[in-house]
Every structure is written in C-alpha cells, then in structure tokens.
Amino acid sequence: MIKFLDLYKINQQYRTELNEAYTRVMDSGWYILGAEVKKFEESFAKFCGVKHAIGVANGLDALILIIRAYKELGVFSDEDEILVPSNTYIASILAISANNLVPVLIEPDLANYNIDTKLLESKITSKTKGILPVHLYGQLCQMEEINAVARKHNLKVIEDCAQSHGASVNGIKAGNWGDAAGFSFYPGKNLGALGDAGAVTTNDDQLAVTIRAIMNYGSHVKYQNKFKGINSRLDELQAALLSVKLKYLNNEITVRRYVANQYLSRIVNTKIVLPQVLSQEWHVWHLFVVRTADRNVFQKYLHENGIQTVIHYPIPPHKQEAYKEWNHLSYPVSEQIHDEVLSLPLSPVMTDDEIYGVITAINNY
Ligand SMILES: *Cc1c(COP(=O)(O)O)cnc(C)c1O
C-alpha cells in the first residue's frame, strides 16, 4: 500500500532530536509559556520574515484570535463582513462565524483553486471590513491583487496559512503578506507538531500584544484581566518538538517539490487535470490535487492498485449542515471542485518506487 501520508515515517526521521526535546521539557519542570515557546516563536517569526509570531493552541484558534483582537481594537464589529473563499476548509469560515461576523463566500479560480481576485470588488459592501484569503493546498494566493483591493477599500487582510508554511512570492513568505496570518501545526500539515498547535504572525505591535492577552485569559499581567479572554496557549512540549522540525522544513519542501515535479512532468493521462503552478516558489505542495469527472471511479481504481488517496474536501461549506442558511445557495465552481478533486500521495518520505508506482497506475487508468 502506498500511503497517502506516512506520519510515523516523517517523524521517525528526527527520532533522536525529538526524544531529546521531549526529555529537555520533561526535566525542565516548566510546561506552559516558557523558554521553548519563546524560542520557537522567535525562530518561526524569522522563518516567515515577520516581527511577531505568537504560539497558540491550534490553527482555528489562530484565526479566531486575530478577528477577536480586531474587535477589541475597534477595527471589526458584530455583523461586519469578511470575504472568504467558498471552497476552503471550513475552519477559515468558522473563525469568522465564531466572532459574530458574517462570512461572504467568494468563488475560487478553477485554474488554481484559490480565491478569484476578479470577483472581490463586486462583493464589497459598506459592511465589508476584511478579506481572509486561504493559500489552499500550499499555493499562495495572488496577494498583490488582494492587497491592492484591500488598500483601496480599507480592509484588513488575514491570511489562512494552515497549508502554506514557507511558500513565497518575490521572497515574501506566506504569513507576511497580510495584516496578520493564522498557521496550523496539526500533525499532517507541512510543519506538524505531535498534537495540536498553531501560531499567529503579524508585523502589527498592537495586534500582537492584544492577541497575547486574549489567548491567556485576556490577561497581560497575571490575575489582571483586561479582556474576556480564552485559554489558547501553545504547550512547551509542542514548541520544543516544532523547533526541531522547523530546522528541516526547507529540506522537506524541496522534496515535496521534487515529488510534485515528477507528477507534473510524467502524468500524461488526459482524463486527469493536473494542478497549475504560477512558479516554483509559490507552491509548497501541502497537497497534490488532481481533478477528473469520474472522481469516485478513479479513487476506487487507485485504491484497488494499492494507492491511498484523500478528498480535500468532499462537501463544500455552503452544503454543510452547520451552515443550513446557505444550503439553498449555489456556488458552481466550488461544487465542481468538491465533486472532482482527489489528493494523491505526497510527502517528504516517499520513495522513487512509490512516486513512479503512482505515476504508472494513473497513466494506465
Ligand atoms: C488545518 C486547517 C485549519 C485549522 O487548523 P487546526 O490546527 O486543525 O485548527 C484552518 N484552515 C485550513 C485551510 C486548514 O487546512
């Protein structure tokens, strides 16, 4: 069986160093908000080229905290509208709803699966206060266009970077294009912890200070609470493990690009639509997503040939029970994507035999 993603094998690569990190934290006797979180925040900020990285409990909380902090700072209010892609993973949309703001769904561009920048201006109303672009599958959105629209209409740009650690355009990394960004370090993400973890990045000092308080019960100073905050801290243990894995992230991206380039150059079956890449540096290949009309037949065929695949995602957000109020709406591009996509195995620990096994099976389909 060619696995979709072999997390065991990925983490075994760093077994010795991860064990050392674990032991160091255990023996320190200090488990929450200490030296390990500080060190990881500094190295992750440097990696992204930003002033602040704030460790939080997970990627959803990272996005929730950014929006919540803008509310506390008087930038956003209840019922304000945020533009968000209609084909994203539901977390991007939940972060908006959780803050009593209104997600306004924007169709993606079928060529690259990211928010269609041409549609943005037509959806802006007097209520619109932000854009939440998602660098889906690991490819950066057209951030220059998005930022131009945002500047013109005085909107905040909040990047969802859960799938795009290290992607860049003109040397500017994901997490350094908008006013703030949310990252996830869920185990299966390109930079994955051994449990839940996340971070916010920003160059805005005031936003950073506000988020640091809200994520820790709304408190800047112990037992003094300025906000009705939450508890969304990054554990010392996860931070220590992430510091190990961050050192190898660029190598892993290089291998992911190698696998993707093999697929792109050698899959020649015309029934399969391959992903379009704007340029090498835009994409970190969190997922290699192809499209085909008979997706379920194709998936079954690959399964019978020992190849594990996953659908990202089978149900669009507007068809979810959680968003009943949208169930009657139609987002045809998004619906087509959800009907046709399939993610092929792609990881930094795939062997050439596995890569060519996938390619051969697809070309024989
Ligand atoms: C994984 C993911 C999230 C949520 O991250 P968690 O750490 O699982 O909360 C948000 N947005 C996108 C696009 C994701 O893929």
Short mmCIF file of C-alpha atoms and ligand atoms in Angstrom, two decimals:
data_model
loop_
_atom_site.label_atom_id
_atom_site.label_comp_id
_atom_site.label_asym_id
_atom_site.label_seq_id
_atom_site.Cartn_x
_atom_site.Cartn_y
_atom_site.Cartn_z
CA MET A 1 0.00 0.00 0.00
CA ILE A 2 1.35 3.43 -0.95
CA LYS A 3 0.24 5.58 1.94
CA PHE A 4 -1.29 9.00 1.42
CA LEU A 5 0.89 10.43 4.21
CA ASP A 6 3.14 8.36 6.47
CA LEU A 7 3.35 10.48 9.63
CA TYR A 8 5.17 7.73 11.51
CA LYS A 9 7.95 7.70 8.92
CA ILE A 10 8.09 11.51 8.76
CA ASN A 11 8.65 11.85 12.50
CA GLN A 12 10.99 8.84 12.74
CA GLN A 13 13.46 10.84 10.61
CA TYR A 14 14.04 13.10 13.62
CA ARG A 15 13.55 10.50 16.37
CA THR A 16 16.75 11.25 18.30
CA GLU A 17 16.29 15.01 18.30
CA LEU A 18 12.57 14.78 19.12
CA ASN A 19 13.35 12.49 22.06
CA GLU A 20 15.99 14.95 23.29
CA ALA A 21 13.45 17.79 23.05
CA TYR A 22 10.87 15.75 24.95
CA THR A 23 13.36 14.91 27.71
CA ARG A 24 14.53 18.51 27.97
CA VAL A 25 10.96 19.74 28.53
CA MET A 26 10.10 16.98 30.96
CA ASP A 27 13.23 17.59 33.00
CA SER A 28 12.77 21.38 33.00
CA GLY A 29 9.73 21.16 35.27
CA TRP A 30 8.18 24.07 33.30
CA TYR A 31 5.41 23.19 30.85
CA ILE A 32 3.43 26.30 29.87
CA LEU A 33 4.67 29.61 28.37
CA GLY A 34 8.38 29.30 28.97
CA ALA A 35 11.68 29.25 27.12
CA GLU A 36 10.62 26.67 24.49
CA VAL A 37 7.62 28.67 23.28
CA LYS A 38 9.71 31.84 23.21
CA LYS A 39 12.45 30.14 21.21
CA PHE A 40 10.03 28.63 18.70
CA GLU A 41 8.17 31.93 18.30
CA GLU A 42 11.45 33.70 17.53
CA SER A 43 12.61 31.13 15.01
CA PHE A 44 9.21 30.90 13.32
CA ALA A 45 8.97 34.72 13.06
CA LYS A 46 12.42 34.73 11.47
CA PHE A 47 11.43 31.93 9.08
CA CYS A 48 8.38 33.93 7.93
CA GLY A 49 10.23 37.25 7.89
CA VAL A 50 7.75 38.86 10.32
CA LYS A 51 8.11 40.85 13.51
CA HIS A 52 5.86 38.71 15.72
CA ALA A 53 4.91 35.04 15.90
CA ILE A 54 2.56 34.09 18.72
CA GLY A 55 2.18 30.42 19.57
CA VAL A 56 -1.44 29.34 20.13
CA ALA A 57 -3.30 26.07 20.65
CA ASN A 58 -4.28 25.35 17.01
CA GLY A 59 -4.89 26.87 13.60
CA LEU A 60 -8.59 27.58 14.10
CA ASP A 61 -7.82 29.50 17.30
CA ALA A 62 -5.11 31.48 15.47
CA LEU A 63 -7.73 32.81 13.04
CA ILE A 64 -10.38 33.28 15.76
CA LEU A 65 -7.89 35.26 17.88
CA ILE A 66 -6.93 37.62 15.05
CA ILE A 67 -10.55 38.53 14.37
CA ARG A 68 -11.35 38.76 18.09
CA ALA A 69 -8.37 41.09 18.64
CA TYR A 70 -9.54 43.35 15.80
CA LYS A 71 -12.90 43.53 17.57
CA GLU A 72 -11.26 44.50 20.87
CA LEU A 73 -9.24 47.14 19.00
CA GLY A 74 -12.42 48.59 17.47
CA VAL A 75 -11.50 47.64 13.89
CA PHE A 76 -14.23 44.99 13.45
CA SER A 77 -17.74 44.86 14.96
CA ASP A 78 -20.54 42.29 15.08
CA GLU A 79 -22.22 41.80 11.67
CA ASP A 80 -19.23 43.12 9.69
CA GLU A 81 -18.50 41.12 6.55
CA ILE A 82 -15.32 39.22 5.71
CA LEU A 83 -14.70 37.86 2.20
CA VAL A 84 -13.53 34.24 2.25
CA PRO A 85 -13.21 31.54 -0.45
CA SER A 86 -16.24 29.24 -0.86
CA ASN A 87 -14.08 26.10 -1.30
CA THR A 88 -11.87 26.43 1.79
CA TYR A 89 -11.60 24.01 4.68
CA ILE A 90 -14.46 25.00 6.97
CA ALA A 91 -12.15 26.32 9.73
CA SER A 92 -11.49 29.57 7.81
CA ILE A 93 -15.24 30.24 7.78
CA LEU A 94 -15.87 29.08 11.36
CA ALA A 95 -13.32 31.63 12.60
CA ILE A 96 -15.49 34.42 11.15
CA SER A 97 -18.81 33.00 12.43
CA ALA A 98 -17.35 32.35 15.89
CA ASN A 99 -16.80 36.10 16.24
CA ASN A 100 -20.36 37.04 15.13
CA LEU A 101 -19.06 38.43 11.86
CA VAL A 102 -20.52 37.42 8.50
CA PRO A 103 -18.56 35.21 6.08
CA VAL A 104 -19.19 36.27 2.47
CA LEU A 105 -18.29 33.38 0.19
CA ILE A 106 -16.27 34.12 -2.94
CA GLU A 107 -15.85 31.51 -5.67
CA PRO A 108 -12.34 30.22 -6.38
CA ASP A 109 -10.48 30.35 -9.68
CA LEU A 110 -10.80 26.86 -11.20
CA ALA A 111 -7.25 27.14 -12.56
CA ASN A 112 -5.55 27.34 -9.15
CA TYR A 113 -8.31 26.67 -6.56
CA ASN A 114 -7.59 29.95 -4.74
CA ILE A 115 -9.98 32.86 -4.22
CA ASP A 116 -10.86 34.51 -7.55
CA THR A 117 -9.45 38.01 -7.15
CA LYS A 118 -11.55 39.31 -10.06
CA LEU A 119 -14.73 38.72 -8.01
CA LEU A 120 -13.64 40.55 -4.85
CA GLU A 121 -14.71 44.11 -5.64
CA SER A 122 -18.23 43.12 -6.74
CA LYS A 123 -18.85 41.63 -3.26
CA ILE A 124 -17.67 44.61 -1.21
CA THR A 125 -20.42 46.47 0.69
CA SER A 126 -20.36 49.16 3.37
CA LYS A 127 -20.19 46.29 5.89
CA THR A 128 -17.07 44.67 4.42
CA LYS A 129 -14.07 45.01 6.75
CA GLY A 130 -11.71 42.25 5.71
CA ILE A 131 -10.53 39.58 3.28
CA LEU A 132 -9.47 36.14 4.50
CA PRO A 133 -7.54 34.52 1.63
CA VAL A 134 -6.59 30.87 2.06
CA HIS A 135 -3.39 29.61 0.40
CA LEU A 136 -5.13 26.34 -0.40
CA TYR A 137 -3.19 23.12 -0.98
CA GLY A 138 0.08 25.07 -0.38
CA GLN A 139 -0.04 27.64 -3.18
CA LEU A 140 -0.01 31.35 -2.37
CA CYS A 141 -2.99 33.41 -3.47
CA GLN A 142 -2.49 36.39 -5.75
CA MET A 143 -1.59 38.57 -2.79
CA GLU A 144 -0.54 41.66 -4.72
CA GLU A 145 -4.01 41.89 -6.28
CA ILE A 146 -5.72 41.09 -2.97
CA ASN A 147 -3.70 43.70 -1.08
CA ALA A 148 -4.44 46.31 -3.77
CA VAL A 149 -8.20 45.74 -3.35
CA ALA A 150 -7.80 45.82 0.44
CA ARG A 151 -5.89 49.13 0.37
CA LYS A 152 -8.44 50.72 -1.95
CA HIS A 153 -11.37 49.76 0.33
CA ASN A 154 -9.56 49.98 3.67
CA LEU A 155 -9.93 46.28 4.50
CA LYS A 156 -7.80 44.09 6.76
CA VAL A 157 -6.18 41.06 5.12
CA ILE A 158 -5.99 37.91 7.26
CA GLU A 159 -4.11 35.05 5.60
CA ASP A 160 -5.03 31.45 6.35
CA CYS A 161 -1.57 29.84 6.12
CA ALA A 162 -2.52 26.43 7.56
CA GLN A 163 -1.37 24.71 4.34
CA SER A 164 1.36 27.05 3.12
CA HIS A 165 4.29 27.30 5.56
CA GLY A 166 7.26 28.57 3.56
CA ALA A 167 5.52 29.41 0.27
CA SER A 168 6.68 32.75 -1.11
CA VAL A 169 6.31 35.26 -3.90
CA ASN A 170 9.23 37.57 -4.72
CA GLY A 171 10.89 36.40 -1.50
CA ILE A 172 7.93 37.41 0.69
CA LYS A 173 6.64 34.43 2.61
CA ALA A 174 3.14 33.26 3.45
CA GLY A 175 2.27 34.96 6.75
CA ASN A 176 3.98 38.21 5.75
CA TRP A 177 1.58 39.39 3.04
CA GLY A 178 -1.46 40.41 5.03
CA ASP A 179 -2.08 42.34 8.26
CA ALA A 180 -1.98 39.06 10.17
CA ALA A 181 -1.92 35.33 9.45
CA GLY A 182 -3.02 32.12 11.11
CA PHE A 183 -0.89 28.95 10.91
CA SER A 184 -1.76 25.40 11.93
CA PHE A 185 0.79 22.83 13.07
CA TYR A 186 -1.72 19.97 13.10
CA PRO A 187 0.35 16.76 12.67
CA GLY A 188 -0.47 16.34 8.97
CA LYS A 189 0.43 19.91 7.97
CA ASN A 190 3.78 20.64 6.27
CA LEU A 191 5.16 21.77 9.64
CA GLY A 192 3.39 19.39 12.00
CA ALA A 193 3.56 19.03 15.78
CA LEU A 194 2.88 15.75 17.60
CA GLY A 195 -0.53 17.05 18.62
CA ASP A 196 -2.44 20.30 18.16
CA ALA A 197 -0.58 23.59 17.77
CA GLY A 198 -0.82 26.87 15.87
CA ALA A 199 0.54 30.39 15.55
CA VAL A 200 -0.38 33.92 14.55
CA THR A 201 2.11 36.04 12.62
CA THR A 202 1.92 39.82 12.22
CA ASN A 203 4.03 42.95 11.94
CA ASP A 204 1.47 44.92 13.98
CA ASP A 205 2.73 45.51 17.57
CA GLN A 206 -0.67 46.47 18.95
CA LEU A 207 -2.39 43.44 17.43
CA ALA A 208 0.35 41.15 18.78
CA VAL A 209 0.04 42.50 22.33
CA THR A 210 -3.75 42.17 22.20
CA ILE A 211 -3.64 38.57 20.95
CA ARG A 212 -1.08 37.64 23.62
CA ALA A 213 -3.55 38.81 26.25
CA ILE A 214 -6.72 37.26 24.75
CA MET A 215 -5.09 33.83 24.31
CA ASN A 216 -4.12 33.85 28.00
CA TYR A 217 -7.49 34.62 29.71
CA GLY A 218 -7.41 38.22 28.49
CA SER A 219 -4.52 38.98 30.78
CA HIS A 220 -1.26 40.89 30.17
CA VAL A 221 -0.35 40.73 33.84
CA LYS A 222 -1.12 37.66 35.95
CA TYR A 223 -4.51 37.92 37.71
CA GLN A 224 -5.37 41.19 35.93
CA ASN A 225 -7.87 40.64 33.13
CA LYS A 226 -8.34 43.33 30.52
CA PHE A 227 -10.43 41.17 28.12
CA LYS A 228 -12.87 38.27 28.48
CA GLY A 229 -10.21 36.04 27.04
CA ILE A 230 -9.78 32.35 26.30
CA ASN A 231 -7.10 29.77 27.01
CA SER A 232 -5.34 29.02 23.73
CA ARG A 233 -1.67 28.54 24.58
CA LEU A 234 0.99 26.59 22.73
CA ASP A 235 2.48 23.90 25.00
CA GLU A 236 6.19 24.00 25.81
CA LEU A 237 6.40 20.38 24.65
CA GLN A 238 4.87 21.04 21.22
CA ALA A 239 7.04 24.16 20.84
CA ALA A 240 10.20 22.14 21.56
CA LEU A 241 9.19 19.47 19.03
CA LEU A 242 8.29 22.14 16.44
CA SER A 243 11.70 23.81 16.88
CA VAL A 244 13.31 20.52 15.81
CA LYS A 245 11.02 20.11 12.81
CA LEU A 246 11.31 23.75 11.69
CA LYS A 247 15.04 23.20 11.03
CA TYR A 248 14.14 20.61 8.38
CA LEU A 249 11.15 22.35 6.84
CA ASN A 250 13.05 23.81 3.87
CA ASN A 251 14.53 20.38 3.07
CA GLU A 252 11.10 18.83 3.25
CA ILE A 253 9.68 21.50 0.94
CA THR A 254 12.46 20.68 -1.55
CA VAL A 255 11.47 17.00 -1.52
CA ARG A 256 7.77 17.87 -1.84
CA ARG A 257 8.62 19.97 -4.91
CA TYR A 258 10.62 17.08 -6.35
CA VAL A 259 7.66 14.70 -5.95
CA ALA A 260 5.26 17.26 -7.41
CA ASN A 261 7.54 17.89 -10.39
CA GLN A 262 7.72 14.16 -11.10
CA TYR A 263 3.91 14.01 -11.10
CA LEU A 264 3.59 17.15 -13.21
CA SER A 265 6.06 16.02 -15.85
CA ARG A 266 5.19 12.30 -16.00
CA ILE A 267 1.44 12.01 -15.52
CA VAL A 268 0.19 12.17 -19.11
CA ASN A 269 -3.31 10.71 -18.83
CA THR A 270 -5.57 13.33 -20.43
CA LYS A 271 -8.52 12.28 -18.23
CA ILE A 272 -6.68 13.79 -15.27
CA VAL A 273 -6.41 17.57 -14.79
CA LEU A 274 -3.11 18.42 -13.10
CA PRO A 275 -2.68 21.43 -10.78
CA GLN A 276 -1.44 24.68 -12.29
CA VAL A 277 1.55 26.35 -10.69
CA LEU A 278 2.38 30.00 -11.15
CA SER A 279 6.04 29.46 -10.30
CA GLN A 280 8.05 27.04 -8.17
CA GLU A 281 8.35 29.30 -5.11
CA TRP A 282 4.58 29.98 -4.91
CA HIS A 283 3.81 26.36 -4.02
CA VAL A 284 4.93 24.17 -1.10
CA TRP A 285 2.72 21.21 -2.13
CA HIS A 286 0.87 20.53 1.08
CA LEU A 287 -1.45 18.59 -1.23
CA PHE A 288 -1.17 17.46 -4.85
CA VAL A 289 -4.76 17.76 -6.02
CA VAL A 290 -5.91 16.48 -9.40
CA ARG A 291 -9.38 16.65 -10.93
CA THR A 292 -11.36 14.19 -13.01
CA ALA A 293 -15.01 13.86 -13.99
CA ASP A 294 -15.48 10.37 -12.51
CA ARG A 295 -13.58 11.04 -9.31
CA ASN A 296 -15.10 8.21 -7.29
CA VAL A 297 -14.34 5.65 -10.01
CA PHE A 298 -10.78 6.97 -10.23
CA GLN A 299 -10.33 6.82 -6.46
CA LYS A 300 -11.61 3.23 -6.37
CA TYR A 301 -9.24 2.27 -9.20
CA LEU A 302 -6.25 3.73 -7.33
CA HIS A 303 -7.34 2.01 -4.13
CA GLU A 304 -7.50 -1.34 -5.96
CA ASN A 305 -3.97 -0.62 -7.17
CA GLY A 306 -2.74 -0.10 -3.61
CA ILE A 307 -2.68 3.70 -3.67
CA GLN A 308 -4.27 5.61 -0.82
CA THR A 309 -5.87 8.96 -1.71
CA VAL A 310 -7.96 11.55 0.15
CA ILE A 311 -10.63 14.05 -0.99
CA HIS A 312 -9.99 17.67 0.06
CA TYR A 313 -12.88 18.26 0.51
CA PRO A 314 -15.97 16.15 -0.23
CA ILE A 315 -18.66 18.66 0.89
CA PRO A 316 -18.43 22.43 0.26
CA PRO A 317 -19.01 24.64 3.32
CA HIS A 318 -22.29 26.03 1.94
CA LYS A 319 -23.71 22.48 1.76
CA GLN A 320 -22.77 21.61 5.35
CA GLU A 321 -25.48 21.11 7.95
CA ALA A 322 -23.64 23.62 10.15
CA TYR A 323 -24.46 26.33 7.58
CA LYS A 324 -28.11 25.40 6.87
CA GLU A 325 -28.83 29.01 5.99
CA TRP A 326 -26.59 28.61 2.90
CA ASN A 327 -27.75 25.14 1.78
CA HIS A 328 -30.05 26.57 -0.92
CA LEU A 329 -27.28 28.74 -2.44
CA SER A 330 -25.31 27.75 -5.49
CA TYR A 331 -21.54 28.13 -5.89
CA PRO A 332 -20.98 26.16 -9.11
CA VAL A 333 -17.16 26.40 -9.28
CA SER A 334 -16.84 25.28 -5.70
CA GLU A 335 -19.36 22.47 -6.22
CA GLN A 336 -17.47 21.25 -9.29
CA ILE A 337 -14.20 21.26 -7.34
CA HIS A 338 -15.72 19.31 -4.47
CA ASP A 339 -17.14 16.74 -6.93
CA GLU A 340 -13.95 16.28 -8.94
CA VAL A 341 -10.86 16.65 -6.75
CA LEU A 342 -8.62 13.91 -5.42
CA SER A 343 -5.36 14.33 -3.50
CA LEU A 344 -2.53 11.98 -4.49
CA PRO A 345 0.06 10.65 -2.02
CA LEU A 346 2.73 13.30 -1.49
CA SER A 347 5.19 13.50 1.36
CA PRO A 348 8.85 14.16 2.08
CA VAL A 349 9.41 10.45 2.82
CA MET A 350 8.08 8.95 -0.43
CA THR A 351 10.48 6.68 -2.27
CA ASP A 352 11.07 6.88 -6.03
CA ASP A 353 9.40 3.46 -6.34
CA GLU A 354 6.28 4.85 -4.69
CA ILE A 355 6.29 8.00 -6.82
CA TYR A 356 6.65 6.01 -10.04
CA GLY A 357 4.08 3.48 -8.82
CA VAL A 358 1.53 6.29 -8.55
CA ILE A 359 2.50 7.72 -11.95
CA THR A 360 2.30 4.34 -13.72
CA ALA A 361 -1.05 3.47 -12.19
CA ILE A 362 -2.51 6.83 -13.25
CA ASN A 363 -1.14 6.60 -16.77
CA ASN A 364 -2.68 3.12 -17.09
CA TYR A 365 -6.11 4.32 -15.92
C1 LIG B 1 -5.96 22.66 9.06
C2 LIG B 1 -6.59 23.91 8.64
C3 LIG B 1 -7.10 24.85 9.57
C4 LIG B 1 -7.26 24.55 11.02
O1 LIG B 1 -6.13 24.17 11.71
P1 LIG B 1 -6.27 23.34 13.08
O2 LIG B 1 -4.90 23.41 13.65
O3 LIG B 1 -6.69 21.96 12.71
O4 LIG B 1 -7.27 24.03 13.92
C5 LIG B 1 -7.55 26.06 9.10
N1 LIG B 1 -7.56 26.35 7.79
C6 LIG B 1 -7.12 25.47 6.85
C7 LIG B 1 -7.14 25.87 5.42
C8 LIG B 1 -6.62 24.22 7.25
O5 LIG B 1 -6.20 23.37 6.32
#
